XYZ file of C-alpha atoms in Angstrom:
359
model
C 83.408 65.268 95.213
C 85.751 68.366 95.006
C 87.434 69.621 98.203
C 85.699 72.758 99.077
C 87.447 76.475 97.606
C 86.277 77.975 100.749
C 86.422 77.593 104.623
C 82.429 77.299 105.203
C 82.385 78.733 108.456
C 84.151 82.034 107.145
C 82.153 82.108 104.125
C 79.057 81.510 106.285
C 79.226 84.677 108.636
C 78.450 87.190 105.945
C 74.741 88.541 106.443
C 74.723 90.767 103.487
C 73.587 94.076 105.681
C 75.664 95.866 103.168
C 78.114 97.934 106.014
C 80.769 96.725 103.540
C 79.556 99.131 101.024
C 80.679 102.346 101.564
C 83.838 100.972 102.988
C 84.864 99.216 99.852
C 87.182 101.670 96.951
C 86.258 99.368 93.901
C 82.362 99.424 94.829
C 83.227 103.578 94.710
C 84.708 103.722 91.609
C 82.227 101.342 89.797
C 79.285 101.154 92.159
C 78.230 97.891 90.712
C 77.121 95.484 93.490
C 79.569 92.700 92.282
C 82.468 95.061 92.810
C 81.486 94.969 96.106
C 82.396 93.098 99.467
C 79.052 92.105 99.585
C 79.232 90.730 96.070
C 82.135 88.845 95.744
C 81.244 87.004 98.739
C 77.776 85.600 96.887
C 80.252 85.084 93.842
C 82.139 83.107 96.311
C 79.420 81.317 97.399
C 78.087 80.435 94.244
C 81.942 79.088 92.856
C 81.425 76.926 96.531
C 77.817 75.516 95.466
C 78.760 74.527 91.889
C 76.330 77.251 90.641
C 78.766 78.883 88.761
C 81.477 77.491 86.346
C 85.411 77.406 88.262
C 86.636 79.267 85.759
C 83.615 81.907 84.721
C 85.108 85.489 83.768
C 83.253 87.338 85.724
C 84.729 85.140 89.308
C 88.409 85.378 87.732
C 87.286 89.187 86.697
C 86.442 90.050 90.267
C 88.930 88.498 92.690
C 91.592 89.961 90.288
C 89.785 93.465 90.600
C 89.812 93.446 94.464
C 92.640 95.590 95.962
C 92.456 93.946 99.254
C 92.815 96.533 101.274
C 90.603 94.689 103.517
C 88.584 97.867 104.431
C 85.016 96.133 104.665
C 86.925 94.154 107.818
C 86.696 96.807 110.656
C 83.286 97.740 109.807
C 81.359 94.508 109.127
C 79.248 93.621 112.313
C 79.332 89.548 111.362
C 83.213 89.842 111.773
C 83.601 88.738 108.667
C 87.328 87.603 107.360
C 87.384 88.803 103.780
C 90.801 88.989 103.680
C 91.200 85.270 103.747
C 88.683 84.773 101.658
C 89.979 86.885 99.165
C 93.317 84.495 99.159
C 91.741 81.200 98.966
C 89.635 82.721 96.366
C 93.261 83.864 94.457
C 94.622 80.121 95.538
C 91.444 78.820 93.296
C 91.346 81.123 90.293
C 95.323 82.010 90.152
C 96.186 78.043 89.949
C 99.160 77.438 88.025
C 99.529 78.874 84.620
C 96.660 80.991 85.859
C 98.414 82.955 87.909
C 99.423 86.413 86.631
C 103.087 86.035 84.569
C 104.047 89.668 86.510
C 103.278 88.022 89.610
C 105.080 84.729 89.418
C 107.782 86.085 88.294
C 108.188 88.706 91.576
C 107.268 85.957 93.703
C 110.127 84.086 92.372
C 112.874 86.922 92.556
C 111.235 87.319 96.670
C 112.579 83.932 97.325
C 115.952 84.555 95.982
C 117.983 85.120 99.227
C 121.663 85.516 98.137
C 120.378 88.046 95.399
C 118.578 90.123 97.789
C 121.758 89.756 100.449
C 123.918 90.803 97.692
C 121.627 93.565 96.168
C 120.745 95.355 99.950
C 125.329 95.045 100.727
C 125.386 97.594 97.351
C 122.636 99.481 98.205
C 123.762 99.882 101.723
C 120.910 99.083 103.950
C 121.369 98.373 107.193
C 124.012 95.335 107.727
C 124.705 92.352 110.114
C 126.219 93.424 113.373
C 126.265 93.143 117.546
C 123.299 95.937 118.635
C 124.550 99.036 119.244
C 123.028 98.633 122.752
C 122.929 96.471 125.219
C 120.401 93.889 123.760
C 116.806 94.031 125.607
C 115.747 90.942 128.324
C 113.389 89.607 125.513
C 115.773 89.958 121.852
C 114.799 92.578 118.815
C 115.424 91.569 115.623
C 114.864 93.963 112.515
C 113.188 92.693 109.471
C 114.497 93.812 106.502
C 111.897 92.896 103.547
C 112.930 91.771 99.977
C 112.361 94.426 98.028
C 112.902 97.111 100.631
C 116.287 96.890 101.097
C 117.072 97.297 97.340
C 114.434 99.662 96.245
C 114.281 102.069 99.692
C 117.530 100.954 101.498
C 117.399 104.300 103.427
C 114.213 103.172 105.511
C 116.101 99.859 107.365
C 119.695 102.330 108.091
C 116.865 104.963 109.828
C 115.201 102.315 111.833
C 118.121 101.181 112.654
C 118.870 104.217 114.219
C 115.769 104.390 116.181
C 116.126 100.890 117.079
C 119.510 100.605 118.238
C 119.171 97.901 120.712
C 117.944 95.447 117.405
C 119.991 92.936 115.973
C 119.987 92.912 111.846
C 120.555 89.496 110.358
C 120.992 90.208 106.757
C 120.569 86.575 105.862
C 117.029 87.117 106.365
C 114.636 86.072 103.224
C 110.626 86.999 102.320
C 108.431 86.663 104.921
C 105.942 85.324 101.765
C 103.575 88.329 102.120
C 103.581 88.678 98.264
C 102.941 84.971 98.050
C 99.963 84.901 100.237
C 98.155 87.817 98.731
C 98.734 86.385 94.804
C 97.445 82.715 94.917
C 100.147 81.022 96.862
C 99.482 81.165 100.437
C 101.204 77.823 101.196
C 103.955 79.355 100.282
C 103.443 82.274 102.042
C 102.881 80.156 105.039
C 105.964 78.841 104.869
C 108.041 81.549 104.095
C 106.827 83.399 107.091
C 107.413 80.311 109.231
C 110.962 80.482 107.954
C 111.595 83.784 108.475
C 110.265 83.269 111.774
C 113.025 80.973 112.373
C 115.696 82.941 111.196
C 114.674 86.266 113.448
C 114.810 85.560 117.045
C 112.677 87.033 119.765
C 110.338 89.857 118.459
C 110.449 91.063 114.800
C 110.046 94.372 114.475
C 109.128 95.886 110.580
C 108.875 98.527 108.511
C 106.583 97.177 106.260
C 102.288 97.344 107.030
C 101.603 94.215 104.782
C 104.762 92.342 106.037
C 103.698 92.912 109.725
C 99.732 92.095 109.255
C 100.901 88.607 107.121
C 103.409 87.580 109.806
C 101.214 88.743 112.610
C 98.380 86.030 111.024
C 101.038 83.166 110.439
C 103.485 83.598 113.711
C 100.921 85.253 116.137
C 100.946 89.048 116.898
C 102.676 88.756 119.692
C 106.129 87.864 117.566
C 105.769 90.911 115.192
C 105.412 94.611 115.258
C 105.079 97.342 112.599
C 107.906 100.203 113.473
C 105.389 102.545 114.802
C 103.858 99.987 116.770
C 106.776 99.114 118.545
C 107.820 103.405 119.143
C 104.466 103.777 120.401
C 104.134 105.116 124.366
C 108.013 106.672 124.075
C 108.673 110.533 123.275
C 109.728 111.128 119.247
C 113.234 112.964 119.545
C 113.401 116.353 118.031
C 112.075 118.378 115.623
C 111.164 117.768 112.111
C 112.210 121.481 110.044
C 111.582 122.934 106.794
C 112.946 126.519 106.193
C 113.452 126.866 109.580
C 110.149 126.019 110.799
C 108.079 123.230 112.061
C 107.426 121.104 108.938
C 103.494 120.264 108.088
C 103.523 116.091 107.445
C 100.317 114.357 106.340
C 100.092 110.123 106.564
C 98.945 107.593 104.234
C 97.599 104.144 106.248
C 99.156 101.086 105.073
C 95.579 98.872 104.506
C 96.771 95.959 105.761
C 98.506 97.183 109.017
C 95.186 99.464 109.762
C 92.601 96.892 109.066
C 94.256 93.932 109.345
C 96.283 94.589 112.910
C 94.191 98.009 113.710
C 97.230 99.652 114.013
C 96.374 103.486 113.107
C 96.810 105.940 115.890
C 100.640 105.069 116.544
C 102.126 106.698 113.475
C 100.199 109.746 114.184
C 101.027 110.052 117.815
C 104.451 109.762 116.489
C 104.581 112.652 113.687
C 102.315 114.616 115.789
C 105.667 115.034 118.344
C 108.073 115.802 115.820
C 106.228 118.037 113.256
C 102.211 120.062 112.462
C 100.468 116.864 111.801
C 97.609 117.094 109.122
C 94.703 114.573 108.484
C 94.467 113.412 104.810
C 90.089 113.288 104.395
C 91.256 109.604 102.972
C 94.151 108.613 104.351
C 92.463 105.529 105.866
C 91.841 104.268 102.654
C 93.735 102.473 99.652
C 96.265 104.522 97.626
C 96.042 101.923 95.253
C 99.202 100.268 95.597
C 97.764 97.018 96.926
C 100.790 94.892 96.743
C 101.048 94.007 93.056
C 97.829 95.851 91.984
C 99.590 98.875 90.780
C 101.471 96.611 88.361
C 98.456 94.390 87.551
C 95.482 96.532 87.093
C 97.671 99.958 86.408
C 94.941 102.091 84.762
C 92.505 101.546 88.112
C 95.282 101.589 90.451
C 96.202 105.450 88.865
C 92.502 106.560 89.186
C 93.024 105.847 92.554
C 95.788 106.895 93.044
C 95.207 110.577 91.106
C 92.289 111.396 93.037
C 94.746 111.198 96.418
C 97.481 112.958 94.592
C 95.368 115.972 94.560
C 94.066 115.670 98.373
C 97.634 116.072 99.354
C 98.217 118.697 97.028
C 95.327 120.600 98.188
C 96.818 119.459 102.323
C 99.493 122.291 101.803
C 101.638 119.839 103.277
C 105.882 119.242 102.899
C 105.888 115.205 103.676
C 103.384 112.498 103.023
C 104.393 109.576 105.544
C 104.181 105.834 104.160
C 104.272 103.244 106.808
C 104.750 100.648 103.511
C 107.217 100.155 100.764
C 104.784 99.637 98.675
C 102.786 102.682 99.457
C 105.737 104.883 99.321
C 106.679 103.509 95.806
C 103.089 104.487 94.690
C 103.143 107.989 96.499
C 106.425 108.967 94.816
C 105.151 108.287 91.424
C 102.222 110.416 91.264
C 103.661 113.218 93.263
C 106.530 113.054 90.643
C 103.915 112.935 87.567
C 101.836 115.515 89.482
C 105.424 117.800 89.489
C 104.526 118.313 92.920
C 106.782 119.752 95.535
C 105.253 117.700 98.385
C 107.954 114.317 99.629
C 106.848 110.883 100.113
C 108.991 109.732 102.491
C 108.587 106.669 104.871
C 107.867 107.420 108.423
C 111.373 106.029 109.950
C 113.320 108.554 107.417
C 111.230 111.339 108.793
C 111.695 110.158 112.673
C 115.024 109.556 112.011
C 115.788 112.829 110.194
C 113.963 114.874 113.290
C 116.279 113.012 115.764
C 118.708 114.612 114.311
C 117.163 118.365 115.379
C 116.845 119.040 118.672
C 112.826 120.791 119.980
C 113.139 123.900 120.359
C-alpha cells in the first residue's frame, strides 16, 4: 500500500458549501468548478482514493493552474488549510523530472549563498554591521531574501533605515519559501530552519511570502513582515509629489494577508504619511504568485491587466508592494501600460517620507 499524498484530517474538513467560490481568481477567470477551491480538493480526494490515475492531466493540469494565493482560507467556515494542501499536492505531481525545468532551476540559484552574498555587496543592499542603535532587550535581525537583494536592493538599505536598532547578517541564505510552494517543501523546511539559525532573536522581513512560510515552519512569534513589526508607532513625515500630499494605493501580498492576516498594518502606515486610496481588488492576487508569472505567463497577464487598469483608473502616484515578487509584477505592467503611476515597495515609500518632515 502507497503512503497517503494527503494529510486525511486536512483533506477531511472541506464540506463543499462552496464559500471558496467567489473567493478563488482562477474559478473567476474560468468559472469551471474544477478551477475551483472546491474542486481541486475532490480532485485531491479522488488522487487519495485511487479513483483517479497519479499522473492524470487534468490533476497535474490543476495544481499547476492554482496561484495559491490562498484566498478561499479566510473565508472557508471548515477552516480549511488549502494552502498545504496545495504543496503536498505540488510534492506529488512536481516529483522529480516532473517538476517545472524554470522552477528547479530558481530553486537551485536560491540556495546558492556566496552568489547571492556576492551579487547583494555589488548591488549595494544593506550590509553586515553593529546596529546603528543600541540593540533592543529581545535582538532584531533583518532578513534579506535571495532574490531581493539583487533584483530590489533599495528595499533592505530603506528598512534598514526604519529599523535601525536591527542587526543585518549578510551571510544569510533562502528561507526555502520558493521551495515549499514548487514541490519541495522538505526543502523548504529546512531551509527555513536554517535560516532560522543563522538570524537570532526576531526576524523581521520585507517579503509577504517569506514571512507567512517562516511564520508556518519557525512559529509566528520568530517572524514579522516590515509593516507588522512598524505597526502601533507614528510613520515619520510626509510623503510629497509636486509639493503636495502624494495619493498611494496598496497591493496585498496573498500570502502575508491570508496566510498571517496581516492587512490593516500597511495601510495604517501609508495612511500617516500620504492620501491613502483603496484598490476595489487589492485584496486579491496580482498574479505574481511566486513563480506563476513565469510559469503560466499568459494567465498570470490577464490578471494582471485587469489590475493595471484599476490603478490607472485610482488616479493614484504610488502603488505599494509589501512583496518582491508583487512589485516585480506591478512594474511590468505599469511599464507596458506606459503608465505614469510607481510601483514602489512600501519601506522605499516610508523611508522616502522620513525624509520630509509633516507639515
Amino acid at each position: 500500500m502507497t503512503d497517503p499524498v494527503f494529510d486525511p484530517d486536512l483533506l477531511s474538513r472541506c464540506i463543499s458549501c462552496g464559500f471558496c467560490l467567489p473567493a478563488c481568481p482562477t474559478y473567476a477567470e474560468t468559472g469551471d468548478e474544477a478551477s475551483s477551491p472546491r474542486g481541486r480538493i475532490n480532485l485531491m480526494r479522488a488522487l487519495q482514493d485511487g479513483d483517479l490515475d497519479p499522473y492524470d492531466p487534468t490533476l497535474r493540469e490543476q495544481s499547476s493552474q492554482c496561484l495559491g494565493c490562498r484566498a478561499c482560507e479566510p473565508v472557508c467556515p471548515a477552516g480549511v488549510e488549502y494552502g498545504q494542501l496545495l504543496e503536498q499536492w505540488r510534492d506529488h505531481q512536481w516529483k522529480g523530472r516532473r517538476q517545472p525545468l524554470l522552477a528547479r532551476a530558481l530553486m537551485l540559484a536560491a540556495r546558492m549563498r556566496p552568489g547571492f552574498r556576492a551579487l547583494g555587496a555589488l548591488r549595494r543592499s544593506a550590509t553586515k554591521r553593529p546596529p546603528r542603535e543600541t540593540p533592543p532587550a529581545a535582538p532584531l535581525s533583518l532578513m534579506l531574501g535571495c532574490f531581493e537583494r539583487v533584483l530590489f536592493p533599495g528595499v533592505s538599505r530603506a528598512a534598514r533605515k526604519l529599523v535601525p536598532e536591527a542587526a543585518v547578517p549578510t551571510g544569510q541564505g533562502c528561507c526555502g519559501a520558493l521551495h515549499a510552494h514548487n514541490g519541495d517543501t522538505a526543502t523548504g523546511e529546512r531551509l527555513a530552519r536554517q535560516l532560522g539559525e543563522d538570524l537570532p532573536g526576531t526576524i523581521v522581513t520585507t517579503s509577504g511570502g517569506c514571512a507567512a512560510h517562516l511564520a508556518s515552519v519557525l512559529g509566528p512569534e520568530r517572524v514579522q513582515e516590515l509593516s507588522a513589526h512598524l505597526a502601533g508607532a507614528d510613520a515619520a513625515g510626509e510623503l510629497l509629489v509636486d509639493g503636495r500630499r502624494a495619493k498611494v494605493a496598496l497591493q496585498d501580498s496573498c500570502h502575508l494577508r491570508n496566510g498571517l492576516g496581516v492587512w490593516k498594518q500597511p495601510r495604517d502606515l501609508l495612511e500617516q504619511v500620504a492620501d491613502y486610496v483603496e484598490l476595489p481588488s487589492a485584496a486579491t492576487c496580482c498574479g505574481a504568485a511566486g513563480t506563476y508569472s513565469l510559469l503560466r505567463p499568459r494567465e498570470s497577464r490577464r490578471i494582471l491587466d485587469a489590475k493595471i487598469q484599476e490603478i490607472e483608473a485610482a488616479g493614484v502616484d504610488y502603488v505599494a508592494a509589501v512583496n518582491p515578487g508583487c512589485l516585480r509584477q506591478l512594474r511590468t505592467g505599469l511599464r507596458r501600460a506606459r503608465s505614469r503611476v510607481e510601483a514602489v515597495h512600501i519601506a522605499e515609500l516610508l523611508a522616502r517620507a522620513a525624509d520630509h518632515p509633516s507639515r
